[in-house]
């Protein structure tokens, strides 16, 4: 099963396994060291359940092996990361804000790097790196919607609960990625030169458009207004079909060097496999890629 360890500010080793005599875990505040552990364990469990429910996938690598989590990494460490060598998740406590980096979408994001490593193996640079990051945002967001937790409703914002910016804004926006000040809304010849967390914007925007469509709308109380490169109107096919297409492409057609053009080809083939070459879903994939200038 999943296990969660306390690094106690350290940066190496496994740390100390969390245990509790009264089985009352944390209190929802960062001051209680168990709170981050509860969040990490919850994130690992919900991500596992999402993979099983959505894709009949048995764990991150598909082999039934559980990952473990390490919390309280380093001193005021403002990050979280997946490590394939230990098959484990690691979370920092953050700095300048009161929230450890253990929110559900971040947990789903980081563990999905393990999924990518076990399947397409997208190289973590240039356009393939952007696709790697977007894959984690896509599934992290999907995990959050899947959980149906009223305390952290599903949205197309990444890391909105950890408040790294200190002003309540998320790390990333899938409906209009450029709202973060650095991410690309649309493909261009230079997009591969961006940091992978910014070049991912093109695929995040594609996924949002494929799921929900363009224009202004409110979902779970969150307002979105997704533009298109060519001024076109895109009609979404729903998040569940969109993530099935992405998963099929990732696990069947993407390779370590897949770029945006290859992602278009792979997702169209996946849509054809799942829904038919003449289907509305296939047409929607093409329209969503056109709308982010991947043609």
Tab-separated table of C-alpha atoms in Angstrom:
chain	number	residue	atom	x	y	z
A	1	UNK	CA	0.000	0.000	0.000
A	2	UNK	CA	0.882	3.688	-0.047
A	3	UNK	CA	3.172	4.889	2.719
A	4	UNK	CA	4.004	8.443	3.754
A	5	UNK	CA	7.230	9.553	5.419
A	6	UNK	CA	8.439	12.665	7.260
A	7	UNK	CA	11.773	13.988	5.991
A	8	UNK	CA	11.836	16.519	8.838
A	9	UNK	CA	13.567	19.142	6.731
A	10	UNK	CA	16.062	16.695	5.285
A	11	UNK	CA	16.726	16.237	1.588
A	12	UNK	CA	17.818	12.609	1.348
A	13	UNK	CA	16.777	9.180	2.484
A	14	UNK	CA	13.305	7.927	3.205
A	15	UNK	CA	12.622	9.741	6.464
A	16	UNK	CA	10.403	8.489	9.271
A	17	UNK	CA	7.166	6.644	8.601
A	18	UNK	CA	4.177	8.547	9.978
A	19	UNK	CA	2.354	6.685	12.751
A	20	UNK	CA	-0.293	7.711	15.232
A	21	UNK	CA	-1.613	6.157	18.429
A	22	UNK	CA	-5.161	7.540	18.275
A	23	UNK	CA	-5.640	7.433	14.496
A	24	UNK	CA	-6.642	11.125	14.429
A	25	UNK	CA	-4.529	12.596	11.668
A	26	UNK	CA	-3.665	16.271	11.341
A	27	UNK	CA	-6.016	19.205	11.823
A	28	UNK	CA	-6.069	20.851	8.410
A	29	UNK	CA	-3.447	23.450	9.310
A	30	UNK	CA	0.219	23.513	8.234
A	31	UNK	CA	1.298	23.934	11.871
A	32	UNK	CA	0.382	20.292	12.458
A	33	UNK	CA	3.060	18.175	10.783
A	34	UNK	CA	0.580	15.388	10.079
A	35	UNK	CA	-1.567	17.606	7.861
A	36	UNK	CA	0.838	17.482	4.910
A	37	UNK	CA	1.075	13.711	5.329
A	38	UNK	CA	-2.713	13.356	5.198
A	39	UNK	CA	-2.831	15.475	2.040
A	40	UNK	CA	-0.056	13.445	0.406
A	41	UNK	CA	-1.694	10.119	1.268
A	42	UNK	CA	-5.045	11.400	-0.005
A	43	UNK	CA	-3.456	12.599	-3.254
A	44	UNK	CA	-1.770	9.249	-3.826
A	45	UNK	CA	-4.990	7.330	-3.167
A	46	UNK	CA	-7.226	9.488	-5.370
A	47	UNK	CA	-4.704	9.452	-8.227
A	48	UNK	CA	-4.548	5.643	-8.011
A	49	UNK	CA	-8.349	5.453	-8.010
A	50	UNK	CA	-8.623	7.817	-10.983
A	51	UNK	CA	-6.210	5.741	-13.099
A	52	UNK	CA	-8.129	2.584	-12.191
A	53	UNK	CA	-11.576	4.072	-12.793
A	54	UNK	CA	-10.767	5.992	-15.985
A	55	UNK	CA	-8.256	3.698	-17.693
A	56	UNK	CA	-8.396	0.413	-15.763
A	57	UNK	CA	-4.727	1.104	-15.042
A	58	UNK	CA	-3.319	-0.644	-11.992
A	59	UNK	CA	-1.057	2.005	-10.504
A	60	UNK	CA	1.296	4.566	-11.988
A	61	UNK	CA	3.431	2.053	-13.872
A	62	UNK	CA	0.511	-0.312	-14.504
A	63	UNK	CA	2.124	-3.059	-12.430
A	64	UNK	CA	0.191	-2.673	-9.173
A	65	UNK	CA	3.172	-1.161	-7.351
A	66	UNK	CA	2.345	1.674	-4.967
A	67	UNK	CA	4.461	4.805	-4.870
A	68	UNK	CA	5.401	6.298	-1.512
A	69	UNK	CA	5.373	9.942	-0.442
A	70	UNK	CA	7.882	12.091	1.440
A	71	UNK	CA	6.757	15.368	3.024
A	72	UNK	CA	8.528	18.252	4.794
A	73	UNK	CA	11.410	18.197	2.298
A	74	UNK	CA	14.127	20.778	2.922
A	75	UNK	CA	13.655	24.220	4.430
A	76	UNK	CA	10.864	26.356	2.953
A	77	UNK	CA	11.203	24.378	-0.290
A	78	UNK	CA	8.756	25.723	-2.859
A	79	UNK	CA	8.291	22.686	-5.059
A	80	UNK	CA	7.150	19.096	-5.300
A	81	UNK	CA	8.610	16.425	-7.540
A	82	UNK	CA	8.355	12.860	-8.761
A	83	UNK	CA	11.474	10.674	-8.781
A	84	UNK	CA	11.474	7.554	-10.927
A	85	UNK	CA	14.514	6.039	-9.219
A	86	UNK	CA	12.761	5.784	-5.846
A	87	UNK	CA	9.276	5.605	-7.386
A	88	UNK	CA	8.263	8.267	-4.908
A	89	UNK	CA	6.682	11.685	-4.496
A	90	UNK	CA	8.341	14.477	-2.537
A	91	UNK	CA	6.711	17.654	-1.226
A	92	UNK	CA	8.198	20.863	0.132
A	93	UNK	CA	6.473	23.062	2.697
A	94	UNK	CA	6.478	26.244	0.618
A	95	UNK	CA	7.784	29.663	1.590
A	96	UNK	CA	6.072	33.011	2.041
A	97	UNK	CA	2.720	31.294	2.131
A	98	UNK	CA	1.056	28.966	4.587
A	99	UNK	CA	0.447	26.000	2.342
A	100	UNK	CA	2.644	22.934	1.735
A	101	UNK	CA	2.746	21.813	-1.890
A	102	UNK	CA	0.438	18.878	-1.230
A	103	UNK	CA	-2.732	20.025	-3.018
A	104	UNK	CA	-4.625	17.354	-4.934
A	105	UNK	CA	-3.946	18.665	-8.439
A	106	UNK	CA	-0.230	19.024	-7.675
A	107	UNK	CA	-0.133	15.459	-6.324
A	108	UNK	CA	-1.892	14.153	-9.427
A	109	UNK	CA	0.413	16.249	-11.606
A	110	UNK	CA	3.626	14.948	-10.078
A	111	UNK	CA	2.573	11.302	-9.996
A	112	UNK	CA	1.552	11.575	-13.635
A	113	UNK	CA	5.206	12.225	-14.461
A	114	UNK	CA	5.616	8.599	-13.391
A	115	UNK	CA	2.915	7.575	-15.867
A	116	UNK	CA	4.674	9.443	-18.679
A	117	UNK	CA	8.027	7.888	-17.743
A	118	UNK	CA	6.465	4.402	-17.836
A	119	UNK	CA	4.851	4.976	-21.243
A	120	UNK	CA	5.921	7.545	-23.852
A	121	UNK	CA	8.985	8.704	-21.923
A	122	UNK	CA	8.647	12.255	-23.275
A	123	UNK	CA	12.051	13.953	-23.086
A	124	UNK	CA	12.007	16.854	-20.621
A	125	UNK	CA	13.106	19.603	-22.992
A	126	UNK	CA	11.819	21.557	-25.999
A	127	UNK	CA	8.352	20.644	-27.304
A	128	UNK	CA	8.384	17.096	-25.900
A	129	UNK	CA	9.083	18.608	-22.472
A	130	UNK	CA	6.094	20.895	-22.829
A	131	UNK	CA	3.960	17.876	-23.695
A	132	UNK	CA	5.374	16.066	-20.652
A	133	UNK	CA	4.375	18.946	-18.369
A	134	UNK	CA	0.970	19.329	-20.011
A	135	UNK	CA	0.289	15.615	-19.555
A	136	UNK	CA	0.773	16.094	-15.821
A	137	UNK	CA	-1.466	19.171	-15.764
A	138	UNK	CA	-4.133	17.329	-17.782
A	139	UNK	CA	-4.236	14.334	-15.453
A	140	UNK	CA	-3.726	16.412	-12.288
A	141	UNK	CA	-6.787	18.436	-13.241
A	142	UNK	CA	-8.693	15.276	-14.136
A	143	UNK	CA	-7.871	13.782	-10.714
A	144	UNK	CA	-9.225	16.908	-9.027
A	145	UNK	CA	-12.522	16.722	-10.943
A	146	UNK	CA	-12.714	12.954	-10.288
A	147	UNK	CA	-12.387	13.452	-6.516
A	148	UNK	CA	-15.562	15.536	-6.352
A	149	UNK	CA	-14.320	17.182	-3.155
A	150	UNK	CA	-16.367	20.249	-2.214
A	151	UNK	CA	-13.362	21.648	-0.335
A	152	UNK	CA	-11.306	21.621	-3.553
A	153	UNK	CA	-13.697	21.620	-6.490
A	154	UNK	CA	-12.539	20.537	-9.911
A	155	UNK	CA	-11.208	23.381	-12.043
A	156	UNK	CA	-8.864	24.121	-14.921
A	157	UNK	CA	-6.466	26.007	-12.659
A	158	UNK	CA	-3.212	24.392	-11.507
A	159	UNK	CA	-2.084	24.737	-7.887
A	160	UNK	CA	-4.749	27.257	-6.911
A	161	UNK	CA	-4.846	25.910	-3.344
A	162	UNK	CA	-1.152	26.292	-2.511
A	163	UNK	CA	-1.044	30.056	-3.186
A	164	UNK	CA	2.615	30.220	-4.188
A	165	UNK	CA	2.104	33.752	-5.510
A	166	UNK	CA	0.635	34.910	-2.199
A	167	UNK	CA	-2.325	36.613	-3.849
A	168	UNK	CA	-4.679	33.704	-4.382
A	169	UNK	CA	-3.767	33.177	-8.036
A	170	UNK	CA	-2.919	29.712	-9.394
A	171	UNK	CA	0.347	28.554	-10.912
A	172	UNK	CA	-1.222	27.987	-14.330
A	173	UNK	CA	-4.467	28.529	-16.249
A	174	UNK	CA	-5.546	25.953	-18.823
A	175	UNK	CA	-8.253	28.042	-20.510
A	176	UNK	CA	-5.875	30.912	-21.300
A	177	UNK	CA	-2.335	29.895	-20.305
A	178	UNK	CA	-0.797	33.345	-20.932
A	179	UNK	CA	-2.641	34.671	-17.865
A	180	UNK	CA	0.316	33.416	-15.793
A	181	UNK	CA	2.628	35.872	-17.555
A	182	UNK	CA	4.825	33.295	-19.274
A	183	UNK	CA	2.907	30.407	-20.830
A	184	UNK	CA	2.077	30.140	-24.523
A	185	UNK	CA	-1.559	30.144	-25.633
A	186	UNK	CA	-0.630	29.063	-29.173
A	187	UNK	CA	2.082	27.187	-31.008
A	188	UNK	CA	4.852	29.127	-32.716
A	189	UNK	CA	8.231	28.117	-34.127
A	190	UNK	CA	9.938	29.367	-30.968
A	191	UNK	CA	7.669	27.725	-28.396
A	192	UNK	CA	10.176	24.919	-27.819
A	193	UNK	CA	12.689	27.449	-26.499
A	194	UNK	CA	10.468	28.276	-23.547
A	195	UNK	CA	10.743	26.621	-20.146
A	196	UNK	CA	8.726	23.398	-20.294
A	197	UNK	CA	6.249	24.787	-17.743
A	198	UNK	CA	5.462	27.538	-20.293
A	199	UNK	CA	5.607	25.604	-23.559
A	200	UNK	CA	3.071	23.260	-21.953
A	201	UNK	CA	0.499	26.016	-22.365
A	202	UNK	CA	-0.255	25.014	-25.959
A	203	UNK	CA	-1.344	21.489	-24.970
A	204	UNK	CA	-3.113	22.689	-21.817
A	205	UNK	CA	-5.097	25.124	-23.963
A	206	UNK	CA	-5.853	22.332	-26.449
A	207	UNK	CA	-7.154	20.082	-23.674
A	208	UNK	CA	-9.354	22.804	-22.216
A	209	UNK	CA	-10.823	23.619	-25.638
A	210	UNK	CA	-11.368	19.936	-26.439
A	211	UNK	CA	-13.099	19.412	-23.090
A	212	UNK	CA	-15.125	22.582	-22.666
A	213	UNK	CA	-14.943	24.603	-25.883
A	214	UNK	CA	-14.078	28.235	-26.512
A	215	UNK	CA	-15.597	31.423	-25.127
A	216	UNK	CA	-16.928	32.529	-21.758
A	217	UNK	CA	-18.439	30.032	-19.335
A	218	UNK	CA	-18.628	29.179	-15.648
A	219	UNK	CA	-17.791	25.684	-14.390
A	220	UNK	CA	-18.083	24.761	-10.698
A	221	UNK	CA	-18.266	28.465	-9.883
A	222	UNK	CA	-15.052	29.344	-11.744
A	223	UNK	CA	-15.235	31.687	-14.735
A	224	UNK	CA	-13.305	30.951	-17.922
A	225	UNK	CA	-12.962	32.671	-21.279
A	226	UNK	CA	-10.887	30.636	-23.697
A	227	UNK	CA	-9.702	32.328	-26.907
A	228	UNK	CA	-8.690	30.720	-30.203
A	229	UNK	CA	-5.796	31.559	-32.516
A	230	UNK	CA	-7.943	31.828	-35.615
A	231	UNK	CA	-11.062	33.301	-34.044
A	232	UNK	CA	-12.860	30.002	-34.520
A	233	UNK	CA	-15.519	28.626	-32.211
A	234	UNK	CA	-14.661	25.239	-30.694
A	235	UNK	CA	-17.333	23.001	-29.190
A	236	UNK	CA	-16.070	20.737	-26.405
A	237	UNK	CA	-16.693	16.994	-26.177
A	238	UNK	CA	-16.439	16.745	-22.389
A	239	UNK	CA	-13.469	16.139	-20.137
A	240	UNK	CA	-13.883	12.350	-19.942
A	241	UNK	CA	-13.616	11.832	-23.694
A	242	UNK	CA	-10.769	14.346	-23.871
A	243	UNK	CA	-8.657	12.545	-21.278
A	244	UNK	CA	-9.376	9.163	-22.868
A	245	UNK	CA	-8.002	10.505	-26.156
A	246	UNK	CA	-4.925	11.977	-24.459
A	247	UNK	CA	-4.241	8.767	-22.507
A	248	UNK	CA	-4.608	6.598	-25.611
A	249	UNK	CA	-2.232	8.846	-27.546
A	250	UNK	CA	0.283	8.996	-24.680
A	251	UNK	CA	0.375	5.244	-24.138
A	252	UNK	CA	0.129	4.150	-27.786
A	253	UNK	CA	1.453	6.797	-30.168
A	254	UNK	CA	3.667	9.293	-28.338
A	255	UNK	CA	7.408	8.602	-28.149
A	256	UNK	CA	10.247	10.299	-26.293
A	257	UNK	CA	10.691	12.848	-29.090
A	258	UNK	CA	7.045	13.643	-29.921
A	259	UNK	CA	6.543	17.343	-30.686
A	260	UNK	CA	3.346	19.333	-31.126
A	261	UNK	CA	2.868	18.211	-34.717
A	262	UNK	CA	3.290	14.622	-33.527
A	263	UNK	CA	0.841	15.200	-30.687
A	264	UNK	CA	-1.767	16.330	-33.191
A	265	UNK	CA	-1.183	13.213	-35.297
A	266	UNK	CA	-1.214	10.923	-32.240
A	267	UNK	CA	-4.376	12.343	-30.691
A	268	UNK	CA	-6.204	12.216	-34.032
A	269	UNK	CA	-5.233	8.566	-34.387
A	270	UNK	CA	-6.351	7.933	-30.795
A	271	UNK	CA	-9.694	9.640	-31.468
A	272	UNK	CA	-10.103	7.520	-34.595
A	273	UNK	CA	-9.357	4.344	-32.611
A	274	UNK	CA	-11.788	5.235	-29.832
A	275	UNK	CA	-14.621	6.956	-31.652
A	276	UNK	CA	-14.103	6.524	-35.410
A	277	UNK	CA	-12.388	8.585	-38.102
A	278	UNK	CA	-15.638	10.276	-39.090
A	279	UNK	CA	-16.732	11.002	-35.528
A	280	UNK	CA	-17.552	14.318	-33.894
A	281	UNK	CA	-14.775	13.552	-31.411
A	282	UNK	CA	-12.210	13.232	-34.214
A	283	UNK	CA	-13.368	16.509	-35.740
A	284	UNK	CA	-13.207	18.216	-32.338
A	285	UNK	CA	-9.583	17.127	-31.850
A	286	UNK	CA	-8.672	18.665	-35.208
A	287	UNK	CA	-10.596	21.846	-34.410
A	288	UNK	CA	-8.977	22.221	-30.981
A	289	UNK	CA	-5.468	21.821	-32.429
A	290	UNK	CA	-6.282	24.329	-35.180
A	291	UNK	CA	-7.433	26.726	-32.468
A	292	UNK	CA	-3.999	26.620	-30.791
A	293	UNK	CA	-2.188	26.941	-34.159
A	294	UNK	CA	-1.045	23.316	-34.428
A	295	UNK	CA	-2.030	22.525	-38.016
